[in-house]
PDB file of C-alpha atoms in Angstrom:
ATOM      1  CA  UNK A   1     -70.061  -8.721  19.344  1.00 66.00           C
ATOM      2  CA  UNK A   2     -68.902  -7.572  15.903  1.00 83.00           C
ATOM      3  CA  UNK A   3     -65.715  -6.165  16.035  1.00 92.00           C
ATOM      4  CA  UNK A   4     -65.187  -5.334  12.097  1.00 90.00           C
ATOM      5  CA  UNK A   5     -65.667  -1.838  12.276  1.00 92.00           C
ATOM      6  CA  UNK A   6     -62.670  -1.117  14.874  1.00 94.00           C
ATOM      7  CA  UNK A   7     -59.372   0.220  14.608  1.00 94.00           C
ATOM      8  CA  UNK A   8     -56.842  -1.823  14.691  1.00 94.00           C
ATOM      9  CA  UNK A   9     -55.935   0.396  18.407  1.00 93.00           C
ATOM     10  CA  UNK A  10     -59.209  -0.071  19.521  1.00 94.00           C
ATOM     11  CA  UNK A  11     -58.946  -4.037  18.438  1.00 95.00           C
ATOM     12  CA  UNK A  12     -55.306  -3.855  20.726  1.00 95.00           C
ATOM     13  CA  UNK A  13     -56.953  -2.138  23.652  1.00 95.00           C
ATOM     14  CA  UNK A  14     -59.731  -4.751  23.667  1.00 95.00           C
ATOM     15  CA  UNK A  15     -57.170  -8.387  23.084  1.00 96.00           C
ATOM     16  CA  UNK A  16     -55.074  -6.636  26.432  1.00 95.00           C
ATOM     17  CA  UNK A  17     -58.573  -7.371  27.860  1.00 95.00           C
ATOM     18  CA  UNK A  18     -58.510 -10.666  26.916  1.00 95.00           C
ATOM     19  CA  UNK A  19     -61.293 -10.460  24.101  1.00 95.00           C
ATOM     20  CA  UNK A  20     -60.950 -13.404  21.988  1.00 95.00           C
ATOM     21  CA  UNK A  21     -63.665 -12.020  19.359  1.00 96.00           C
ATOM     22  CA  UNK A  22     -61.584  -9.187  19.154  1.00 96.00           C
ATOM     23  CA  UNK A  23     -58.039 -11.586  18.576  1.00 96.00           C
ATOM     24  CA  UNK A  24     -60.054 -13.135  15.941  1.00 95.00           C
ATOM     25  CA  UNK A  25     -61.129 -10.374  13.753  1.00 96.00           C
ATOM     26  CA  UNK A  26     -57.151  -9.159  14.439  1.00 96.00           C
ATOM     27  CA  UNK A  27     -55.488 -12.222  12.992  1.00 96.00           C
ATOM     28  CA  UNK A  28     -58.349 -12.545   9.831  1.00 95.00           C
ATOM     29  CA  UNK A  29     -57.420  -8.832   9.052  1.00 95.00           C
ATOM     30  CA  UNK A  30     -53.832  -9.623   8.571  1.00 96.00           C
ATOM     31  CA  UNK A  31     -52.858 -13.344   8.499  1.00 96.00           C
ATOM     32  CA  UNK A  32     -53.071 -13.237   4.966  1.00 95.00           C
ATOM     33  CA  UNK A  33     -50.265 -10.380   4.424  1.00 94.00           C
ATOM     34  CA  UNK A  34     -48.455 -12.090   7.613  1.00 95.00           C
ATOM     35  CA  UNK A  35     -48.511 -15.437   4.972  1.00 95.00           C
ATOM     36  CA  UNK A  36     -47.361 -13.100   2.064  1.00 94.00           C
ATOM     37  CA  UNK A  37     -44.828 -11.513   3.783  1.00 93.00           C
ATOM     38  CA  UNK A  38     -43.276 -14.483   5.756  1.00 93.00           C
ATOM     39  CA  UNK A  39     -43.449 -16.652   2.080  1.00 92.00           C
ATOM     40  CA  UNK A  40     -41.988 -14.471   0.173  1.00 91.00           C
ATOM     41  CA  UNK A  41     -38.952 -14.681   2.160  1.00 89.00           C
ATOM     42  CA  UNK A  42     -38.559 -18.177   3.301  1.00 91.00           C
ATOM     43  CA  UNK A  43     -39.982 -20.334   0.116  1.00 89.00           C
ATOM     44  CA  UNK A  44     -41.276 -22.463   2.175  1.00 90.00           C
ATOM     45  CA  UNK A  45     -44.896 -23.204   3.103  1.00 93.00           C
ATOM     46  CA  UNK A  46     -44.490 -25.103   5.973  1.00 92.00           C
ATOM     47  CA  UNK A  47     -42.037 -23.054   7.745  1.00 92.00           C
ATOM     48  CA  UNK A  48     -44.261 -19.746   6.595  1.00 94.00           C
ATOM     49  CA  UNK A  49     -47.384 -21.409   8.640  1.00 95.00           C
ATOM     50  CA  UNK A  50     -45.049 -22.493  12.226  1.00 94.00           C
ATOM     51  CA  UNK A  51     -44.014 -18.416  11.843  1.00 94.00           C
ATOM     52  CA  UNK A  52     -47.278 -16.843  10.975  1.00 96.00           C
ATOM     53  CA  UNK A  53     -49.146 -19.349  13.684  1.00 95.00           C
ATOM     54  CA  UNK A  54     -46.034 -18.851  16.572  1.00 94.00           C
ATOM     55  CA  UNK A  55     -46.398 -14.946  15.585  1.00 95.00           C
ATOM     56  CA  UNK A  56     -49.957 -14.903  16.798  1.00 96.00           C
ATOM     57  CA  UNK A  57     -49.775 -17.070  19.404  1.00 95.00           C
ATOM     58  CA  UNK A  58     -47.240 -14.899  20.732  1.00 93.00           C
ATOM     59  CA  UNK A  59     -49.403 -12.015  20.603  1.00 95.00           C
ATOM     60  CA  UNK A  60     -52.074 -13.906  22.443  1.00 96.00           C
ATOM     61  CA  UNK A  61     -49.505 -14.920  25.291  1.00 95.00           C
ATOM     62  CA  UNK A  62     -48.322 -11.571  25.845  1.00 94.00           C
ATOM     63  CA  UNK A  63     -51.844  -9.738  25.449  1.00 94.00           C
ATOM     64  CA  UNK A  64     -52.176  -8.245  29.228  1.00 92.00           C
ATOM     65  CA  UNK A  65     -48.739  -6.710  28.087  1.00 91.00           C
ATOM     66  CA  UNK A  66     -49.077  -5.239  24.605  1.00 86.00           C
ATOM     67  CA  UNK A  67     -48.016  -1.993  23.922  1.00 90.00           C
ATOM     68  CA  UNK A  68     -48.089  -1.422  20.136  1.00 91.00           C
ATOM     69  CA  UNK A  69     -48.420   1.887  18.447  1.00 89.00           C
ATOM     70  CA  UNK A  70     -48.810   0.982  14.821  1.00 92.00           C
ATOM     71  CA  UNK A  71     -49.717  -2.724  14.380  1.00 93.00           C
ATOM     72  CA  UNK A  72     -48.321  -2.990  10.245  1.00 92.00           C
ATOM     73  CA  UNK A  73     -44.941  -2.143  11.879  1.00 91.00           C
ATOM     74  CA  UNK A  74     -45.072  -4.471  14.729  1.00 93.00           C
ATOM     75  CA  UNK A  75     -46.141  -7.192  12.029  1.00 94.00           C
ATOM     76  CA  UNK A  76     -43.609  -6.183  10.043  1.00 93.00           C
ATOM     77  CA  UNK A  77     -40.900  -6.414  12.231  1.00 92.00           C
ATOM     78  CA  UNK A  78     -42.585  -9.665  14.008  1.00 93.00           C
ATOM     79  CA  UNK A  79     -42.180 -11.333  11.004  1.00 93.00           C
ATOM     80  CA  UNK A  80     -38.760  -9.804   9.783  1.00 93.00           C
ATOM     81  CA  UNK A  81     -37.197 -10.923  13.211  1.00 92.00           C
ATOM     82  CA  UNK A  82     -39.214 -14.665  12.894  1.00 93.00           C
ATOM     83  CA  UNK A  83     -37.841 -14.989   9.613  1.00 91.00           C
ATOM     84  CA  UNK A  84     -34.355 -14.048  10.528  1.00 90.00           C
ATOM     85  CA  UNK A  85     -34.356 -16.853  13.376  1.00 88.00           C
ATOM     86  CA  UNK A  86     -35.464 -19.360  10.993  1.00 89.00           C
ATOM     87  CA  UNK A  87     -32.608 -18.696   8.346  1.00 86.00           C
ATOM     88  CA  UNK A  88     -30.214 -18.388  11.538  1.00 85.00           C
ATOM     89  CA  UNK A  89     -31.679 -21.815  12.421  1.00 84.00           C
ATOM     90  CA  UNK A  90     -31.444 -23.496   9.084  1.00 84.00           C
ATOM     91  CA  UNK A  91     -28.178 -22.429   8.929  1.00 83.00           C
ATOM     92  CA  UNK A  92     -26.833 -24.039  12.313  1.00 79.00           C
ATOM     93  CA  UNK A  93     -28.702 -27.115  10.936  1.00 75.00           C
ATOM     94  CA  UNK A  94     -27.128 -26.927   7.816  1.00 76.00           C
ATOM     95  CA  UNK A  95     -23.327 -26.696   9.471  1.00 75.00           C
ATOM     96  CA  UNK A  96     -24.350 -29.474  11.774  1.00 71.00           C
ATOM     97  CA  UNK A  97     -25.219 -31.646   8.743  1.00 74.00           C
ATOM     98  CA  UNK A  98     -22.050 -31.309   6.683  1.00 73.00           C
ATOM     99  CA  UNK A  99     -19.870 -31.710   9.818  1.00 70.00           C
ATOM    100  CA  UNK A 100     -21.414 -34.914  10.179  1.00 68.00           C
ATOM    101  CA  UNK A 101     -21.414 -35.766   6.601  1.00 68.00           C
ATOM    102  CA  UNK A 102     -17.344 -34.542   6.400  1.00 69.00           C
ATOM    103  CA  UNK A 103     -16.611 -36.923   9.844  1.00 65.00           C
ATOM    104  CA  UNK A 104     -18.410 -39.936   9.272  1.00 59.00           C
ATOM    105  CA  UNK A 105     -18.007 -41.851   6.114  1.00 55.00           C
ATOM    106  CA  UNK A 106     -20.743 -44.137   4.433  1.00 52.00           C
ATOM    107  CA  UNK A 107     -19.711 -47.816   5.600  1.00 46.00           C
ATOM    108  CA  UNK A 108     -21.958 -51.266   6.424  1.00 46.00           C
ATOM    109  CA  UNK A 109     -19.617 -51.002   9.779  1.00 50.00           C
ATOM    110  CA  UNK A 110     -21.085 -48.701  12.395  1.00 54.00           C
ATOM    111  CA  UNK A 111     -19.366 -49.706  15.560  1.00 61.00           C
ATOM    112  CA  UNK A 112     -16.120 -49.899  13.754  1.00 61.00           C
ATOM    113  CA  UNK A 113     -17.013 -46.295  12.305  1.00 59.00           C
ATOM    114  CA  UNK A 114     -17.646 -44.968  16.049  1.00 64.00           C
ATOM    115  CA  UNK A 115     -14.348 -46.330  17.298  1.00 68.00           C
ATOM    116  CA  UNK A 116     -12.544 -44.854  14.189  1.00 65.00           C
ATOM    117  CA  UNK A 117     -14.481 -41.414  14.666  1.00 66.00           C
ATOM    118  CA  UNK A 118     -14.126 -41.262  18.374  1.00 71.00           C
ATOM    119  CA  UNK A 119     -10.226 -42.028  18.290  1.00 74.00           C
ATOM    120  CA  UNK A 120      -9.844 -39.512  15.513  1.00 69.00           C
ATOM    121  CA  UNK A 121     -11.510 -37.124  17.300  1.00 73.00           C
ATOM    122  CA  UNK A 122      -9.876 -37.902  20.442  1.00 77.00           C
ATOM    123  CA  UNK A 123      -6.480 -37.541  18.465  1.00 76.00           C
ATOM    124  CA  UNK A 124      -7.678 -34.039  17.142  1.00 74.00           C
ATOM    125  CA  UNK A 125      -8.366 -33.059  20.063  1.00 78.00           C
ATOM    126  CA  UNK A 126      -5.142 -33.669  21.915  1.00 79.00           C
ATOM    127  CA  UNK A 127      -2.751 -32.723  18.968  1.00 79.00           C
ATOM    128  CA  UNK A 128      -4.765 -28.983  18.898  1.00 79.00           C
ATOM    129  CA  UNK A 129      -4.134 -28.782  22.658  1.00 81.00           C
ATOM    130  CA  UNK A 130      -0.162 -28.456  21.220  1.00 83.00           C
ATOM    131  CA  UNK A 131      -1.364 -25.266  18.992  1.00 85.00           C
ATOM    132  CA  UNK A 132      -1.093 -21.660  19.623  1.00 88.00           C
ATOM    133  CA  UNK A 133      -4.690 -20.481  20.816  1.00 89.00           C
ATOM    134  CA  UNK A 134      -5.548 -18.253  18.226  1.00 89.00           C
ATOM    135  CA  UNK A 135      -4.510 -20.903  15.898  1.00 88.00           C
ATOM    136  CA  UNK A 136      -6.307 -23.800  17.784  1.00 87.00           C
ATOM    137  CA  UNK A 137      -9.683 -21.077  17.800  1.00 88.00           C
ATOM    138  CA  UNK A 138      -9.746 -20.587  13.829  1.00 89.00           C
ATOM    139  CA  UNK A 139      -9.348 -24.071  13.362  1.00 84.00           C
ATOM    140  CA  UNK A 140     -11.765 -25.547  15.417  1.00 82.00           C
ATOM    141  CA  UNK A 141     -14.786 -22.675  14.324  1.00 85.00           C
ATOM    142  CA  UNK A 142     -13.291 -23.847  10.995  1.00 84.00           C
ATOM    143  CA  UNK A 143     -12.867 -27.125  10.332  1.00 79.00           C
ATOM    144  CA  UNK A 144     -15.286 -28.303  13.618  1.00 75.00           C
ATOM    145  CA  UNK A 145     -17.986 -25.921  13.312  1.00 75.00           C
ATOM    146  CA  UNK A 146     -18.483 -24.927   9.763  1.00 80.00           C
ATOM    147  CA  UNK A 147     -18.104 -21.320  10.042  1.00 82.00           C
ATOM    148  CA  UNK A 148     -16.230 -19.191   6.825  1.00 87.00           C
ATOM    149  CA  UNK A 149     -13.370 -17.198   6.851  1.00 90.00           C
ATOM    150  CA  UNK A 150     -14.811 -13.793   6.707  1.00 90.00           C
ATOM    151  CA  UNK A 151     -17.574 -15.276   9.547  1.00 89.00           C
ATOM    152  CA  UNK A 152     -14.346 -16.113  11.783  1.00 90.00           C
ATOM    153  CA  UNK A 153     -12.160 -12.955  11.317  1.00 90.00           C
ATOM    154  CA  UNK A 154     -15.196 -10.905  12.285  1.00 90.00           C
ATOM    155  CA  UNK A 155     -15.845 -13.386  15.600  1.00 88.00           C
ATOM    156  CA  UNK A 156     -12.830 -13.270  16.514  1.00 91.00           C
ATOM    157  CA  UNK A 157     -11.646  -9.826  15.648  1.00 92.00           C
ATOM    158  CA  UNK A 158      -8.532 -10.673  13.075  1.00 91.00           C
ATOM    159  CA  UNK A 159      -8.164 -10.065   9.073  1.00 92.00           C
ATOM    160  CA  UNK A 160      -9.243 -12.426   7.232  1.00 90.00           C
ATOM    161  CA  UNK A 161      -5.550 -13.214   5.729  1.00 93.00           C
ATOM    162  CA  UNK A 162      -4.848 -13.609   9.719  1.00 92.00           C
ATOM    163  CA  UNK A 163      -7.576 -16.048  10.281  1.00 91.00           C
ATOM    164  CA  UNK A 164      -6.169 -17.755   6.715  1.00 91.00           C
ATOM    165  CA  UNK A 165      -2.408 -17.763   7.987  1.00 91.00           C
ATOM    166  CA  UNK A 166      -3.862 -19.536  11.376  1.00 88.00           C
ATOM    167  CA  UNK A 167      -5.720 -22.004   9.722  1.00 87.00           C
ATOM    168  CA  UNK A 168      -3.287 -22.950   7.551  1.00 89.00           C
ATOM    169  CA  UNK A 169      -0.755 -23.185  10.079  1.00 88.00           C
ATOM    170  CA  UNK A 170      -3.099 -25.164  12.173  1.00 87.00           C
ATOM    171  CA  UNK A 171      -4.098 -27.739   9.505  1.00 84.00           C
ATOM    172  CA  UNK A 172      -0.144 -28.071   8.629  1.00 85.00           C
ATOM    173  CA  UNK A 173       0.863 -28.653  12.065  1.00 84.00           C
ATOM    174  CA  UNK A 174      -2.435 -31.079  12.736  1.00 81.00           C
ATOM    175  CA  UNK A 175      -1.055 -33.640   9.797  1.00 80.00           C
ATOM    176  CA  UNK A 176       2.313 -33.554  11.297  1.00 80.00           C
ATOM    177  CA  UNK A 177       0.197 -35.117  14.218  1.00 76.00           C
ATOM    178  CA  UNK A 178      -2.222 -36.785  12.560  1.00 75.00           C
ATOM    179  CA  UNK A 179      -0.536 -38.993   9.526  1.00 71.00           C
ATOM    180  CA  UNK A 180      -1.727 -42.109  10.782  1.00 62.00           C
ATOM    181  CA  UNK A 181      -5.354 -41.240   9.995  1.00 58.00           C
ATOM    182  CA  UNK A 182      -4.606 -39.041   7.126  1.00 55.00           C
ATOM    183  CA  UNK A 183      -2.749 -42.127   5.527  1.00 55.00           C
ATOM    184  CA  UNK A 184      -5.730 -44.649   7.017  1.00 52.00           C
ATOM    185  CA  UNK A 185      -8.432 -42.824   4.749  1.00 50.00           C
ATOM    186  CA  UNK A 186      -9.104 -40.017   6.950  1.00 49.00           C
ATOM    187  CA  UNK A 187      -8.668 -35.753   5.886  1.00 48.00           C
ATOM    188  CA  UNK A 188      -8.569 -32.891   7.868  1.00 48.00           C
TER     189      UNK A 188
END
């Protein structure tokens, strides 16, 4: 059955009905704007295929329950929403790279390196059990988890010269504690 001639509606009402013919003349109609759109914000072709592919598998999962009105605007968003998670995701990877990159420094030794990193951490973790709790928060979305100063003042509700004050109280009072692995090569 040739389905080239219908409406993007009457293509909808027939893929809730499980018609793969009509699924495939769907996703040749717009996979190659889905592409455009989804590369043109990402840079990327790899990541724009995983989005544009998990996009319309995800409208074949969820077929028996579609309910779009205007299928431009459902791409549209689809994508917009795909393309936000991947940033969001790229950016958790990124934080997770330079934490590791800040922590654990470039040596032949890698059990000695563990034991250094694990006591260190250990040793952050007990002297910021001493600071005040906003103070201990900002510093450990800071310094632990990578995020900024205006992303922590808006998490946590404070100005951003707040969130500044408590970090730099919290660093100051963490060296206090910490100057045996600040003067053994280690920074905060």
């Amino acid at each position: 059955m040739h389905f080239a001639g219908y409406t993007d509606s009457e293509l909808l009402l027939a893929i809730r009905q499980s018609n793969e013919h009509a699924f495939t003349e769907l996703f040749k109609r717009y996979w190659k704007m889905a592409h455009a759109m989804t590369y043109a914000r990402v840079r990327s072709e790899e990541a724009t295929q995983e989005i544009v592919q998990d996009l319309f598998i995800s409208l074949w999962d969820k077929r028996s329950t579609l309910s779009i009105n205007h299928f431009t605007s459902y791409l549209y968003t689809a994508i917009k929403n795909r393309v936000l998670n991947y940033i969001e995701s790229q950016m958790v990877r990124k934080k997770h790279w330079d934490y590791y990159k800040r922590f654990v420094p470039e040596q032949d030794d890698l059990t000695g390196n563990d034991v250094a990193l694990n006591e260190l951490m250990e040793a952050i973790e007990n002297a910021m059990q001493r600071l005040p709790e906003k103070s201990k928060s900002v510093f450990r979305l800071s310094r632990l988890e990578g995020y900024s100063i205006p992303e922590i003042s808006q998490r946590l509700n404070l100005s951003q010269k707040a969130t500044q004050y408590h970090l730099t109280k919290s660093i100051k009072k963490l060296r206090l504690h910490l100057k045996e692995y600040i003067l053994s090569g280690w920074a905060i």
